[in-house]
GROMACS .gro file of C-alpha atoms in nm:
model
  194
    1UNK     CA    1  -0.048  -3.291   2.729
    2UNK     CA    2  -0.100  -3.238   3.142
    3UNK     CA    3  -0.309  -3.045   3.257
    4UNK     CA    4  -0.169  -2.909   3.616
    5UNK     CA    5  -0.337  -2.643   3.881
    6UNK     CA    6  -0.117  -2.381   4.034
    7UNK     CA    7  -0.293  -2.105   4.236
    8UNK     CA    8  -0.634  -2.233   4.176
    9UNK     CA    9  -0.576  -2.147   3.795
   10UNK     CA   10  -0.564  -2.456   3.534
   11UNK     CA   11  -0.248  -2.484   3.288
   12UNK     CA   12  -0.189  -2.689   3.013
   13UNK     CA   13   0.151  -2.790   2.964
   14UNK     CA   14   0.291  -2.983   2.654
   15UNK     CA   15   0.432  -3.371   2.727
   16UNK     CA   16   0.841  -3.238   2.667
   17UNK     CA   17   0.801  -2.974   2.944
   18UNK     CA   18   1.064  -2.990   3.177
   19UNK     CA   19   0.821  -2.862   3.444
   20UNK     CA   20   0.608  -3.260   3.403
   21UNK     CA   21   0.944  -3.463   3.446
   22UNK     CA   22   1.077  -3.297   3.800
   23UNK     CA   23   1.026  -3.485   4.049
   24UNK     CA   24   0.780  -3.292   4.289
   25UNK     CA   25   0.508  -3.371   4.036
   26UNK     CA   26   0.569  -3.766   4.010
   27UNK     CA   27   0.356  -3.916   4.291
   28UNK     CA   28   0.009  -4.070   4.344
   29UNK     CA   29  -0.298  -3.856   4.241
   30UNK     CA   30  -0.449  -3.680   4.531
   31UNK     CA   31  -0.690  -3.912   4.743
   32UNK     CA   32  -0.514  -4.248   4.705
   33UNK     CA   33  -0.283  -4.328   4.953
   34UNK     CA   34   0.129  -4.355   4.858
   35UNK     CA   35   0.130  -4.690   5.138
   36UNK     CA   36  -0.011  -4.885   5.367
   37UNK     CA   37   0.031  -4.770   5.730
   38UNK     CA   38  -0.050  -5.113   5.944
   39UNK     CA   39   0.239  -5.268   5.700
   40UNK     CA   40   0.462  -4.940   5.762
   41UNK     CA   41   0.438  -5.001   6.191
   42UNK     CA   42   0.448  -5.417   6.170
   43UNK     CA   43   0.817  -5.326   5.954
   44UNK     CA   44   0.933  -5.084   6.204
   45UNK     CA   45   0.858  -5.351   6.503
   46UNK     CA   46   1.027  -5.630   6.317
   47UNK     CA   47   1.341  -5.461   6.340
   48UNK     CA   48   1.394  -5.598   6.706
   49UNK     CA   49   1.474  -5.299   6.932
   50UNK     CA   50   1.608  -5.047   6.659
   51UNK     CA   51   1.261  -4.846   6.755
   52UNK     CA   52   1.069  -4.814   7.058
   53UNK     CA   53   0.675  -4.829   7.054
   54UNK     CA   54   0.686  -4.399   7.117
   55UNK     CA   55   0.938  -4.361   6.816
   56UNK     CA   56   0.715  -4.620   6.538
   57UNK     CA   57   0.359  -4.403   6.636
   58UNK     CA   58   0.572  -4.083   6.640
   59UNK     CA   59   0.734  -4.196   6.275
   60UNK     CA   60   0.419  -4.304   6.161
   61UNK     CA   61   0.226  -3.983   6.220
   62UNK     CA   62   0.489  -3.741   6.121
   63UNK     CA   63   0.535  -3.992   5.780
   64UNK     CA   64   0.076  -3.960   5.787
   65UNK     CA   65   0.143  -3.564   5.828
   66UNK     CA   66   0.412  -3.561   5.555
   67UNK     CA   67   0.169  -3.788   5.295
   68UNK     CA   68  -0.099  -3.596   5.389
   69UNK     CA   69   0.083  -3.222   5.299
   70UNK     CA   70   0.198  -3.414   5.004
   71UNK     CA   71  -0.147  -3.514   4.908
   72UNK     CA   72  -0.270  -3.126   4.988
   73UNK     CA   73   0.015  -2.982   4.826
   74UNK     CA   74  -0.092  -3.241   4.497
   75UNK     CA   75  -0.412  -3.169   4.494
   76UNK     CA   76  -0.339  -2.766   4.469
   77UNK     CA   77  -0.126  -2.847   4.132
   78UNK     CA   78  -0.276  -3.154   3.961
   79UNK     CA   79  -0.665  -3.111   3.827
   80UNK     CA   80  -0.978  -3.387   3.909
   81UNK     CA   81  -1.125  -3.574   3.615
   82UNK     CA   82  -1.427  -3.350   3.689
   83UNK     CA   83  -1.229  -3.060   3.636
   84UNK     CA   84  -1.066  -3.181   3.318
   85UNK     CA   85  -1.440  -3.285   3.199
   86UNK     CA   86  -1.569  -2.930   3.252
   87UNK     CA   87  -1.278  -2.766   3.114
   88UNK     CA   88  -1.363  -2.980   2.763
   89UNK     CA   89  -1.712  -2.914   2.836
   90UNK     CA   90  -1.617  -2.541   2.829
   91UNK     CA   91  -1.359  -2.526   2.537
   92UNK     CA   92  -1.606  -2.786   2.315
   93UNK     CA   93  -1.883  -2.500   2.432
   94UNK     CA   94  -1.585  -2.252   2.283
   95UNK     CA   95  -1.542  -2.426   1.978
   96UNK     CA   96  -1.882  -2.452   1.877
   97UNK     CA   97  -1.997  -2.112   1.908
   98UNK     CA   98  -1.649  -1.990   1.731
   99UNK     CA   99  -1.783  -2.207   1.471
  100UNK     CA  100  -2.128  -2.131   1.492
  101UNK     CA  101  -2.020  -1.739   1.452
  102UNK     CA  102  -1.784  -1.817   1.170
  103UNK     CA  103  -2.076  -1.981   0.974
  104UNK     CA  104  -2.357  -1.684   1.065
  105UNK     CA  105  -2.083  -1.461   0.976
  106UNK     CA  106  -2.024  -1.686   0.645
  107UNK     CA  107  -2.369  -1.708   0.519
  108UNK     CA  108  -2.471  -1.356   0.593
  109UNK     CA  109  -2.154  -1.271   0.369
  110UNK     CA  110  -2.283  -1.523   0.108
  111UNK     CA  111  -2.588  -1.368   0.140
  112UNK     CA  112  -2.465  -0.990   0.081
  113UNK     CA  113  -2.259  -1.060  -0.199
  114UNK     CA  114  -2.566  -1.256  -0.385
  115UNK     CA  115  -2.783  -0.962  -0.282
  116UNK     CA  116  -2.481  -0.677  -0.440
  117UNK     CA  117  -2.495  -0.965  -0.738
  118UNK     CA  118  -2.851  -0.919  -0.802
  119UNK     CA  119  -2.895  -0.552  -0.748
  120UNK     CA  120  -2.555  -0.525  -1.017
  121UNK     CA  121  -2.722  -0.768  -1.259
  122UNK     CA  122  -3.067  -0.559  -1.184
  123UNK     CA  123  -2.851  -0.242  -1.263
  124UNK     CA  124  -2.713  -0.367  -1.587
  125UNK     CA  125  -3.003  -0.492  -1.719
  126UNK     CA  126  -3.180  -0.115  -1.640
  127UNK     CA  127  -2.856   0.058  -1.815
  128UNK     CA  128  -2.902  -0.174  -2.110
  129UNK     CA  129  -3.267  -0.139  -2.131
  130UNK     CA  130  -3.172   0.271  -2.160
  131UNK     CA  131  -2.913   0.231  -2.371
  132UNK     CA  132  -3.074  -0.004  -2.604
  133UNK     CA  133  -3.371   0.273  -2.597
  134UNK     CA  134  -3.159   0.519  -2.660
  135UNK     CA  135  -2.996   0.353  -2.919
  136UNK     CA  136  -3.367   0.265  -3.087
  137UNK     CA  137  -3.447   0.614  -3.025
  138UNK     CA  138  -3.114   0.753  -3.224
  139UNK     CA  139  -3.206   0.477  -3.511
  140UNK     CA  140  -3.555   0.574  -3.543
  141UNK     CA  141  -3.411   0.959  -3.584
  142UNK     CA  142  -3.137   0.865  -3.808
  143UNK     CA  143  -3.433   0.665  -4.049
  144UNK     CA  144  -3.611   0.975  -4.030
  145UNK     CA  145  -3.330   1.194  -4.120
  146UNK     CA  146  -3.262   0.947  -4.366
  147UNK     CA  147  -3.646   0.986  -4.534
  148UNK     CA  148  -3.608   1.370  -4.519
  149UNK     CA  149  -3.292   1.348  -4.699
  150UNK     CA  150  -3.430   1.095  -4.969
  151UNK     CA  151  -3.738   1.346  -4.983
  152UNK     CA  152  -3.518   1.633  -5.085
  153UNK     CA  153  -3.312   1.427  -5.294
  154UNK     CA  154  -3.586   1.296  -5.459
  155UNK     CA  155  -3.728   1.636  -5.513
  156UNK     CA  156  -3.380   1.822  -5.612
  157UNK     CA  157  -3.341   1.520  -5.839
  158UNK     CA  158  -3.730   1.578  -5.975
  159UNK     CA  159  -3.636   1.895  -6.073
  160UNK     CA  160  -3.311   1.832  -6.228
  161UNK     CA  161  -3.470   1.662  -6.457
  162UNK     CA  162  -3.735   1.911  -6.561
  163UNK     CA  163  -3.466   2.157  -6.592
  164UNK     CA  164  -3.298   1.887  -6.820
  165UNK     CA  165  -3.568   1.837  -6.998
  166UNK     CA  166  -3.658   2.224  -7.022
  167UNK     CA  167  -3.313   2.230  -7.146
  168UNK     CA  168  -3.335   1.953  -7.399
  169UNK     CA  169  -3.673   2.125  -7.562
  170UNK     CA  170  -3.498   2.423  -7.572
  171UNK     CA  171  -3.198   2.305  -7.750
  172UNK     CA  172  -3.432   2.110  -7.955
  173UNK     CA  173  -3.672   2.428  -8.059
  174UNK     CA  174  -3.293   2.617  -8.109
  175UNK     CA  175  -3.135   2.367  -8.300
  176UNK     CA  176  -3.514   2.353  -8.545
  177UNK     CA  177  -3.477   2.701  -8.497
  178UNK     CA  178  -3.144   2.712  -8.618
  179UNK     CA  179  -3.192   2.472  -8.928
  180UNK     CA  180  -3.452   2.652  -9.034
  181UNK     CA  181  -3.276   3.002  -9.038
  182UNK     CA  182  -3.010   2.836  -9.190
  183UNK     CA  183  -3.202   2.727  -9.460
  184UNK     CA  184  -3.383   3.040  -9.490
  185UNK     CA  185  -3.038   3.133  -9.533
  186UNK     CA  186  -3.005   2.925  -9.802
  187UNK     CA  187  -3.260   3.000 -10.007
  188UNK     CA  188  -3.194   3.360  -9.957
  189UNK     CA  189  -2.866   3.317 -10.053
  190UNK     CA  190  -2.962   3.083 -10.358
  191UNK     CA  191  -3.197   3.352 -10.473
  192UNK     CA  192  -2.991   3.646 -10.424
  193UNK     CA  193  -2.719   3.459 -10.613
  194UNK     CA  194  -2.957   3.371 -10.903
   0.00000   0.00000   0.00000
């Protein structure tokens, strides 16, 4: 990854970008010099009369202009250490407080649905607690009910049996009743016929 400046504005461009491998962005980082001048002039004056003293200082300044619009020109699209070291600083700053949010935002989530949890659990155990009184209430009428009916029962049955028994003295006094007119019958009949 490169990191390049263009317009005062930092880009970050990936290694296969064809913008890295041109050839106006291969030379020396800004500040360090591309050659050595003093060995530049002793080459041109060692070629014996091809330059005059006027043409080597004239060459060497215009090739000390042209390195030093070069440099300038550099230094407007490649980034300093120090700028690559604050630009970390600041996306490491980025980073950490995208993280930091995403765990605030995490717990207090956590925290929310364990509060809903408990408040649900609360309201379950209240609708139980009503429903299971309800419920105690219903059984406690229903064993009532229950009493009353064996009450009733108890007294219809009571008297069922009186009647019965009303009923069995009766047909007891009918049927003595009975044998004895039958065998005043009888006799009556046994004296009439003697």
């Amino acid at each position: 990854m490169f990191i390049i400046r263009t317009n005062n504005n930092l880009s970050i461009l990936p290694r296969w970008s064809p913008i890295i491998y041109s050839k106006k962005y291969f030379s020396n980082p800004p500040g360090q010099p591309t050659f050595d001048t003093e060995q530049f002039a002793k080459i041109l004056k060692q070629s014996k009369g091809i330059f005059t003293e006027e043409q080597i200082d004239a060459l060497l300044e215009a090739t000390r202009f042209a390195l030093h619009e070069t440099l300038t020109s550099q230094s407007d699209k490649f980034t300093t250490k120090g700028e690559i070291l604050k630009l970390k600083s600041e996306l490491n700053e980025k980073i950490f407080n995208a993280t930091l949010k995403a765990d605030v935002h995490q717990r207090h989530q956590r925290d929310m649905l364990e509060k809903d949890f408990k408040a649900l659990k609360n309201e379950i155990r209240a609708a139980e607690k009503i429903d299971f009184a309800a419920f105690e209430k219903r059984i406690v009428e229903l064993d009532k009910l229950f009493l009353q009916q064996k009450g009733t029962f108890d007294e219809d049955l009571a008297h069922i049996r009186a009647q019965v028994q009303m009923v069995e003295a009766r047909s007891v006094k009918f049927s003595v009743g009975l044998i004895g007119t039958m065998a005043a019958l009888g006799v009556a009949v046994a004296r009439l016929m003697l």
